Short mmCIF file of C-alpha atoms in Angstrom, two decimals:
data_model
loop_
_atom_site.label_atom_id
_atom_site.label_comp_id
_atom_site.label_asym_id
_atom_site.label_seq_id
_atom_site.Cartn_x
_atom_site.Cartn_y
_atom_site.Cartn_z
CA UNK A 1 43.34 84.87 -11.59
CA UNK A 2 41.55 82.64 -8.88
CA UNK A 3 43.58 81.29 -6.13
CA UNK A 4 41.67 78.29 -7.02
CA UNK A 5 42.59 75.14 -8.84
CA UNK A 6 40.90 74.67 -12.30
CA UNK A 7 37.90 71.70 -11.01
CA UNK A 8 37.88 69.50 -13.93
CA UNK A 9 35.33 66.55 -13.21
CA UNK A 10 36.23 63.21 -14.74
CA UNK A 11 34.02 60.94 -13.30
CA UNK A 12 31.19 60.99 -16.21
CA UNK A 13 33.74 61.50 -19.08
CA UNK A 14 34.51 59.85 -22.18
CA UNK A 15 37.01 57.03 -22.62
CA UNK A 16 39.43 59.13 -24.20
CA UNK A 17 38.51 61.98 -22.46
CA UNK A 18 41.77 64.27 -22.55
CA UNK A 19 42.10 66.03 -25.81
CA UNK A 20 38.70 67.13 -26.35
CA UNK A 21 39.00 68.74 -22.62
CA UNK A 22 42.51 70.37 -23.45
CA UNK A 23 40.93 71.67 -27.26
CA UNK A 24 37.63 72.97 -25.94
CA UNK A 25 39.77 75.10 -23.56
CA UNK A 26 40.94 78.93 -24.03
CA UNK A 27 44.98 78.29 -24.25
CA UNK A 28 45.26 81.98 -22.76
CA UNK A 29 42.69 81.84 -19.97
CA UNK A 30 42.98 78.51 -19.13
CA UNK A 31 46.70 77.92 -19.37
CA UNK A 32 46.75 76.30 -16.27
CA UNK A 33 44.50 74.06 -16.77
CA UNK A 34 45.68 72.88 -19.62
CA UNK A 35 48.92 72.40 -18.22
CA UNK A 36 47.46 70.03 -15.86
CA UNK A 37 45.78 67.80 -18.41
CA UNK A 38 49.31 67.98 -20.60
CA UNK A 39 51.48 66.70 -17.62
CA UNK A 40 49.26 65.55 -14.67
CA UNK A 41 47.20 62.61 -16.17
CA UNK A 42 50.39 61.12 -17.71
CA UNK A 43 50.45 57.56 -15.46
CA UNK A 44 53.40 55.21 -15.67
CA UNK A 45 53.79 55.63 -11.72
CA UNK A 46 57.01 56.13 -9.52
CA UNK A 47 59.35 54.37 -12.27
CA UNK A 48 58.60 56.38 -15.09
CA UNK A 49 58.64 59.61 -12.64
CA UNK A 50 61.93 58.10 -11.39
CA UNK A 51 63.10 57.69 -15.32
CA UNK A 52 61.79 61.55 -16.04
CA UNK A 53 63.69 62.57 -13.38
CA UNK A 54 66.94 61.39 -14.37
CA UNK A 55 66.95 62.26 -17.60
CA UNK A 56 65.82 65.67 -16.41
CA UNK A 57 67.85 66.92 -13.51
CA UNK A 58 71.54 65.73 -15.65
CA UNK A 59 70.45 68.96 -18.04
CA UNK A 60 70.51 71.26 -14.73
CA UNK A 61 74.01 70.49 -13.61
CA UNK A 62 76.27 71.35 -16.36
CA UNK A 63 77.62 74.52 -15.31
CA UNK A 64 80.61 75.22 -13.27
CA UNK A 65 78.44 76.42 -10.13
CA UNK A 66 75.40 74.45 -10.14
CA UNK A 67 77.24 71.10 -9.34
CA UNK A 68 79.10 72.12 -6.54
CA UNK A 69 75.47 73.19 -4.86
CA UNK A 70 74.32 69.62 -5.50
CA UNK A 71 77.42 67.82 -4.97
CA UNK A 72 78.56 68.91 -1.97
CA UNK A 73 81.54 67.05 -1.88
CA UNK A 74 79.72 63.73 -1.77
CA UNK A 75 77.14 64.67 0.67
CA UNK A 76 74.31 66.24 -1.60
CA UNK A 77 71.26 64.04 -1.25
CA UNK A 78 71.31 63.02 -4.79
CA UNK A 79 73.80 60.55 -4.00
CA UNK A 80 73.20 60.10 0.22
CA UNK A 81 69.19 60.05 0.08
CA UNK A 82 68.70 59.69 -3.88
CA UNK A 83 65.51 58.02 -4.02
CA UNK A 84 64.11 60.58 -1.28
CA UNK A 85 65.34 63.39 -3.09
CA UNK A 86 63.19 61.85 -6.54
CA UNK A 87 60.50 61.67 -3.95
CA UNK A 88 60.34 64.99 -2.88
CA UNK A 89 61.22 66.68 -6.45
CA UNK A 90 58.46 64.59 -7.66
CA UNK A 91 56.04 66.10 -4.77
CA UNK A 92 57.26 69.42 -5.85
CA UNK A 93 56.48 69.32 -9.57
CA UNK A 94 53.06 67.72 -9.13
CA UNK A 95 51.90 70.54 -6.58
CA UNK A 96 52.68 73.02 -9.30
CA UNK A 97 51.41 70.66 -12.55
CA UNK A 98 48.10 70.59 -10.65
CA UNK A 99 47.23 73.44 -8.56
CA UNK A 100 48.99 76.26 -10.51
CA UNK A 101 51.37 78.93 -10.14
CA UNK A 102 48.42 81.24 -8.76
CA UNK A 103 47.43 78.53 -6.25
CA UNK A 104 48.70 79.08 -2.25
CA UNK A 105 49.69 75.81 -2.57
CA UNK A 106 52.51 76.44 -5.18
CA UNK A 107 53.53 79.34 -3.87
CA UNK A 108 53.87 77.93 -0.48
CA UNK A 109 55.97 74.81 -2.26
CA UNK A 110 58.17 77.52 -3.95
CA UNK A 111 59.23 79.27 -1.15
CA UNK A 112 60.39 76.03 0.30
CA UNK A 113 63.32 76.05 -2.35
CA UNK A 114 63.66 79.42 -2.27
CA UNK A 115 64.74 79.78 1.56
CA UNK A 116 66.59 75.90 0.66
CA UNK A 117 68.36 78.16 -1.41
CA UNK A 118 69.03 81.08 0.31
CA UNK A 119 70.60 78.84 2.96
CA UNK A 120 72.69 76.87 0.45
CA UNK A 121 73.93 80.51 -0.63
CA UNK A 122 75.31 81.12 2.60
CA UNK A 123 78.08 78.49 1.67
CA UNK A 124 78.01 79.05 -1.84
CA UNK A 125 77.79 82.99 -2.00
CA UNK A 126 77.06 83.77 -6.19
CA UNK A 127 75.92 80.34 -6.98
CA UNK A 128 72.54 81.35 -7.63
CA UNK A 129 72.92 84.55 -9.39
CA UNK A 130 73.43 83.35 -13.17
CA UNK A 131 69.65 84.54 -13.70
CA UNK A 132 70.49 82.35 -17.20
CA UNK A 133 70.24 79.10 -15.41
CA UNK A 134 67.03 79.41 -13.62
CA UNK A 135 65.48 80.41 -17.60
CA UNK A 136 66.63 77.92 -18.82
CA UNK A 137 65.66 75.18 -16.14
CA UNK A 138 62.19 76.54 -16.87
CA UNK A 139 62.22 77.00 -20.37
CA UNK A 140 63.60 73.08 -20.62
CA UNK A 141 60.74 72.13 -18.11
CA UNK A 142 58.19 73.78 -20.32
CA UNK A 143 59.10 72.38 -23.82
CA UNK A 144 60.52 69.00 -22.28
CA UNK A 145 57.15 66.95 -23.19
CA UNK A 146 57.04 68.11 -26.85
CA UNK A 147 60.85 67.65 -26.55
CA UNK A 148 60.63 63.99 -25.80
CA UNK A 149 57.71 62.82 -27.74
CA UNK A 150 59.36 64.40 -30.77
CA UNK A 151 62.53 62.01 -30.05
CA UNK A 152 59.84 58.77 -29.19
CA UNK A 153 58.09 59.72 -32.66
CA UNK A 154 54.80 60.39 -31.04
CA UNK A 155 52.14 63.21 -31.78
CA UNK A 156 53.89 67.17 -30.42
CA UNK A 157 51.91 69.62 -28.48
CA UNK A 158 49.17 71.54 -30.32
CA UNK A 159 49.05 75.04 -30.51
CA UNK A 160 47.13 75.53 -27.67
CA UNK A 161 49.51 73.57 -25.53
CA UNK A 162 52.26 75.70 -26.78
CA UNK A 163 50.82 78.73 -25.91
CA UNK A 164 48.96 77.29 -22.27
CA UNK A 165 52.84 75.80 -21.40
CA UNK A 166 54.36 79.35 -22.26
CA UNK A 167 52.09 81.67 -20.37
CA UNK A 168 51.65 78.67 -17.42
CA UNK A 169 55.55 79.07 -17.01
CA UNK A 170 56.43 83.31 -17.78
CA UNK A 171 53.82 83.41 -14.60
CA UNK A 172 55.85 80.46 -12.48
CA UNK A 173 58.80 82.80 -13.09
CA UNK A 174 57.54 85.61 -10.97
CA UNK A 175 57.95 82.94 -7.97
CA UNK A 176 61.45 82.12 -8.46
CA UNK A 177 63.91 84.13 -6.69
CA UNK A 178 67.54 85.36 -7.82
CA UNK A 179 70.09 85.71 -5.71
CA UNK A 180 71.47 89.72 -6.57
CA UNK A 181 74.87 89.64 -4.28
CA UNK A 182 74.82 92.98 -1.83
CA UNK A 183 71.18 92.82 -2.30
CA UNK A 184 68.04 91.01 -1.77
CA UNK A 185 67.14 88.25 -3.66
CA UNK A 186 64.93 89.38 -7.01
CA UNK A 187 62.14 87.83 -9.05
CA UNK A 188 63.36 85.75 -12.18
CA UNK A 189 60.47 87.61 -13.97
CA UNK A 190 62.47 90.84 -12.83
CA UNK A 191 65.65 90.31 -14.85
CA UNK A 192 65.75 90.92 -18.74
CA UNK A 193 65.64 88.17 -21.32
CA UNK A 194 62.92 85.62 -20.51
CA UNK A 195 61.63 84.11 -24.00
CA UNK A 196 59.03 86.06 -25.98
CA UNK A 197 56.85 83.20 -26.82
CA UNK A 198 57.28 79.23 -27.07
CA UNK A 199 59.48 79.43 -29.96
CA UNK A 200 61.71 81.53 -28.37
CA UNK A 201 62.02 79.17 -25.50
CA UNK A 202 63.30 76.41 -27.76
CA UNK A 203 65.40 78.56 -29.10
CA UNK A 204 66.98 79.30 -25.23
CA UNK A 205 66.99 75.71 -24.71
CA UNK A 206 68.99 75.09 -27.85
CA UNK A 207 71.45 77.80 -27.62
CA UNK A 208 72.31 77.15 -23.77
CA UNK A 209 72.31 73.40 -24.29
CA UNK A 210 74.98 74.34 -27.88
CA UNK A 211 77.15 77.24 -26.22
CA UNK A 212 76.73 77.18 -22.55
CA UNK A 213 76.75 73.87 -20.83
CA UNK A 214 80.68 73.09 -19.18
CA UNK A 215 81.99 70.03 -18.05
CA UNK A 216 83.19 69.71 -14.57
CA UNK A 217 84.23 66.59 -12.59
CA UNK A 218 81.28 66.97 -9.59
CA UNK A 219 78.96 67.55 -12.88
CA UNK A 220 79.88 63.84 -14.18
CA UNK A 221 79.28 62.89 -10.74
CA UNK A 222 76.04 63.59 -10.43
CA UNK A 223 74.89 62.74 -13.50
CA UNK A 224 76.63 59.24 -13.19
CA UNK A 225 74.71 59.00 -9.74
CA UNK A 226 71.62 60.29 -11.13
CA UNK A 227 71.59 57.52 -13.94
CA UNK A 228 72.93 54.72 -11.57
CA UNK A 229 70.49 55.75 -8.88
CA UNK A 230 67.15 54.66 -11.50
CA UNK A 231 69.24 51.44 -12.16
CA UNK A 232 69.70 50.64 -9.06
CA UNK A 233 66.07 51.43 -7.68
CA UNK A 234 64.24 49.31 -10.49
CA UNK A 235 67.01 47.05 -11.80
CA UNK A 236 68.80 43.80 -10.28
CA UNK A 237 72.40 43.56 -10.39
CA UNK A 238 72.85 41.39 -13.69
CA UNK A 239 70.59 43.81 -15.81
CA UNK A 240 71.55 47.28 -14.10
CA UNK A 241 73.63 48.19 -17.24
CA UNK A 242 69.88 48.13 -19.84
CA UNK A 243 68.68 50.15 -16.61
CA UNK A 244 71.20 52.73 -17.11
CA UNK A 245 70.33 53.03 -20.74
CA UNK A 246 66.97 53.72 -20.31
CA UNK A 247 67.61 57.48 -19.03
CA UNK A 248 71.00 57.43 -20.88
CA UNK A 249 69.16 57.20 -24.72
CA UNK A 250 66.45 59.77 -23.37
CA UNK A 251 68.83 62.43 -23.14
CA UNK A 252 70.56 64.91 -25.39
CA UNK A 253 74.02 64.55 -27.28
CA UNK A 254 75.49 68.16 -25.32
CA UNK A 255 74.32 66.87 -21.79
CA UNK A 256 76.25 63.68 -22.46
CA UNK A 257 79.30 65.00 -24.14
CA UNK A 258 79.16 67.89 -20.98
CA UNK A 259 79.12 65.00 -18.57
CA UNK A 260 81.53 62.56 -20.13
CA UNK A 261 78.86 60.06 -20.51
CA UNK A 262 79.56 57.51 -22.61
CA UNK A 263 76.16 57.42 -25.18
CA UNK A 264 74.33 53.85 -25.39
CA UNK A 265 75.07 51.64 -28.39
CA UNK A 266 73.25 53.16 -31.72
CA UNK A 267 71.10 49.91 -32.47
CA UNK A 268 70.16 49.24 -28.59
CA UNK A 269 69.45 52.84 -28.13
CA UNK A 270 66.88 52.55 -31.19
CA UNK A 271 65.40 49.54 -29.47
CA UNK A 272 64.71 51.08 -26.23
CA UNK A 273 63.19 54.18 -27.77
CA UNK A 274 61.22 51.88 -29.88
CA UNK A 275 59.88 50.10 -27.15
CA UNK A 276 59.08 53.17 -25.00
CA UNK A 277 57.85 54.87 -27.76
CA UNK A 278 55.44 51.92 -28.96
CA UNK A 279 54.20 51.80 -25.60
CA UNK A 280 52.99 54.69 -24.91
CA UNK A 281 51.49 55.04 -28.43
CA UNK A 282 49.59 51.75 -27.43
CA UNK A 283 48.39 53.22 -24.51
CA UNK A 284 47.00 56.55 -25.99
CA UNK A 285 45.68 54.75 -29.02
CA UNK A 286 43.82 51.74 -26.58
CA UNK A 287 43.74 52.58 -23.09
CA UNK A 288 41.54 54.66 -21.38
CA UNK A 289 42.56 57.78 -20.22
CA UNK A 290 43.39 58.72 -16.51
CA UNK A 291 41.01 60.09 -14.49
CA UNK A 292 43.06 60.15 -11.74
CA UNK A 293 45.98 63.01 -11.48
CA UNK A 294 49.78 62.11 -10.27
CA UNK A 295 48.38 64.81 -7.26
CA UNK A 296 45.88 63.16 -6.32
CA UNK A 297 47.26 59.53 -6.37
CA UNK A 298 50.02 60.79 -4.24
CA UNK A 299 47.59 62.45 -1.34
CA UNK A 300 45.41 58.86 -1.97
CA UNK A 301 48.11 56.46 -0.35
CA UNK A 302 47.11 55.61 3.16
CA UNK A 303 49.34 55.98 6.20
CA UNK A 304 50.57 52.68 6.19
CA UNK A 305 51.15 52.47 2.37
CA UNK A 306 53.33 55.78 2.64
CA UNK A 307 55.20 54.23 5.80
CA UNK A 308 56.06 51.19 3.87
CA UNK A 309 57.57 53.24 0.79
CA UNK A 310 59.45 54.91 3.38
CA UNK A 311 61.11 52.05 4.56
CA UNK A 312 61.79 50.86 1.12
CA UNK A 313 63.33 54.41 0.09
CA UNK A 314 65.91 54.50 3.20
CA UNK A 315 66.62 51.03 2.21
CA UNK A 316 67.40 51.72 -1.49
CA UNK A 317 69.09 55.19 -0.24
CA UNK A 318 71.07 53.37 2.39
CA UNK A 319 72.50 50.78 -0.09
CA UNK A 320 73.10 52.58 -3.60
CA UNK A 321 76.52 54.55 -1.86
CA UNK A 322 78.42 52.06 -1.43
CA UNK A 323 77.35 50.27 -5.16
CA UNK A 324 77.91 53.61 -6.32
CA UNK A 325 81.53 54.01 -5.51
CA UNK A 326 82.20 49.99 -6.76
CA UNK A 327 81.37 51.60 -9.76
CA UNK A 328 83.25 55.10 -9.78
CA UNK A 329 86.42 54.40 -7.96
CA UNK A 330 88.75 55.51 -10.79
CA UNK A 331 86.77 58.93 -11.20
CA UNK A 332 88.23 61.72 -11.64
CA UNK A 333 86.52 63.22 -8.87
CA UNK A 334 86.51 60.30 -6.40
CA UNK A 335 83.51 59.59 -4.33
CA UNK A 336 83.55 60.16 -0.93
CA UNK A 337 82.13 56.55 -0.29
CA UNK A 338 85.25 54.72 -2.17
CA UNK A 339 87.72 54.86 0.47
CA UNK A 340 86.18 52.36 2.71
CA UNK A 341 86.43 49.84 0.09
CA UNK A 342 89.42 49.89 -1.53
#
């Protein structure tokens, strides 16, 4: 494979433009390009990244390990720099969406969390040797889309985006590294049991998410933060609580129930997916589609642009602690930020 990202030009295509491109593509030799057009052209901007996000990352803490890596006894960035942390994780995911996982530039965003994590595993020695979790954070990456669309009641994946998001994501797992303890740290791709074929990763999905995921305290902590953090962000004070339910009706039944989170009322749950839902069929039914990838909008913002979301992220970060822990001062596993105010 070319070290190349797949050069798809846009500028002289169609109004609806996308699945023609994805169908007139070879699912097996142009996985990664389809992968791209699947995830990369999506629009909605920072807040529905921001919304994605949270509903994502609550799915990744619900072991007994992985929480204490993220929580850090209150002072894991997803609580002190939240909305820098969705920044960056956003940055992360598009590099791979668009260049690849055979691209220089994904494999040089990769090892940046691999030596983040080899450091981390200095304090938390065995933390990142459950070879199960890193599957499954892929596997739920990979069928997430087709996941979600199936709860908004929207058109699934073809068969060619099955197959492009499978082999686009058994190759990503070659990059990943497992912590072995006494030894050096081993390919994911390496260990035994990595899904057969698409099927098989919904099948991982479903089985961790029925048999594997474990409540903890720092676990409901995170994902508490991680829902508050979008409400806060996008939300003002009086309507915070609709913010929350956005993410909070997105998500699965186990992650909840693992987290102690407290589902959003039946009928306003069916409104919000409703609305989301609706929308986005409106768009792919009447809009144009994007010519312009999350990637490329991101490296498009001019200095001063970027400067002033900075200043609004350190803002946001600098203020959600202390709403935070107005919020979760009877927790079970108090935040660190309560004590101040009480």
């Amino acid at each position: 494979m070319t070290d190349t990202a797949p050069e798809i030009r846009v500028n002289n295509k169609s109004y609806k433009w996308l699945s023609h491109e994805i169908q007139s593509s070879d699912p097996y030799s142009d996985y990664t390009k389809i992968w791209r057009l699947s995830i990369e052209y999506t629009g909605g901007g920072d807040f529905v990244q921001n919304l994605l996000y949270a509903y994502t990352f609550a799915n990744f803490v619900a072991t007994e390990w992985a929480p204490e890596i993220m929580w850090r006894n209150g002072s894991g960035k997803v609580l002190t720099q939240a909305t820098d942390r969705v920044s960056e994780t956003q940055c992360h995911f598009s590099t791979w969406w668009y260049y690849g996982p055979h691209h220089p530039e994904t494999r040089k965003s990769i090892d940046t969390i691999n030596k983040r994590h080899k450091g981390h595993a200095k304090s938390y020695p065995g933390h990142f040797s459950y070879e199960s979790d890193y599957t499954y954070v892929i596997c739920f990456t990979a069928i997430s889309v087709d996941r979600l669309r199936t709860k908004l009641q929207l058109s699934r994946f073809t068969e060619k985006q099955k197959i492009a998001a499978y082999l686009f994501w058994k190759v990503m797992s070659r990059l990943f590294l497992v912590e072995v303890p006494g030894q050096d740290w081993k390919p994911l791709s390496e260990f035994p049991g990595f899904p057969e074929d698409w099927n098989g990763m919904y099948r991982f999905c479903e089985d961790f998410e029925d048999n594997h995921m474990v409540a903890t305290d720092k676990g409901h902590m995170i994902a508490e933060a991680l829902f508050d953090q979008f409400a806060f962000r996008y939300f003002p004070s009086l309507i915070r609580p609709l913010g929350r339910a956005l993410p909070i009706s997105l998500s699965l039944p186990q992650t909840l129930k693992a987290h102690r989170i407290k589902e959003v009322n039946p009928v306003l749950a069916c409104m919000i997916l409703f609305v989301i839902g609706t929308l986005i069929w409106i768009m792919e039914i009447f809009l144009p589609d994007p010519k312009i990838s999350c990637q490329e909008s991101l490296r498009m913002h001019p200095a001063d642009q970027s400067k002033k979301i900075k200043e609004q992220t350190r803002k946001v970060d600098a203020a959600l602690p202390a709403c935070f822990a107005r919020n979760h001062q009877a927790s079970a596993a108090p935040c660190p930020f309560a004590v101040p105010l009480k």
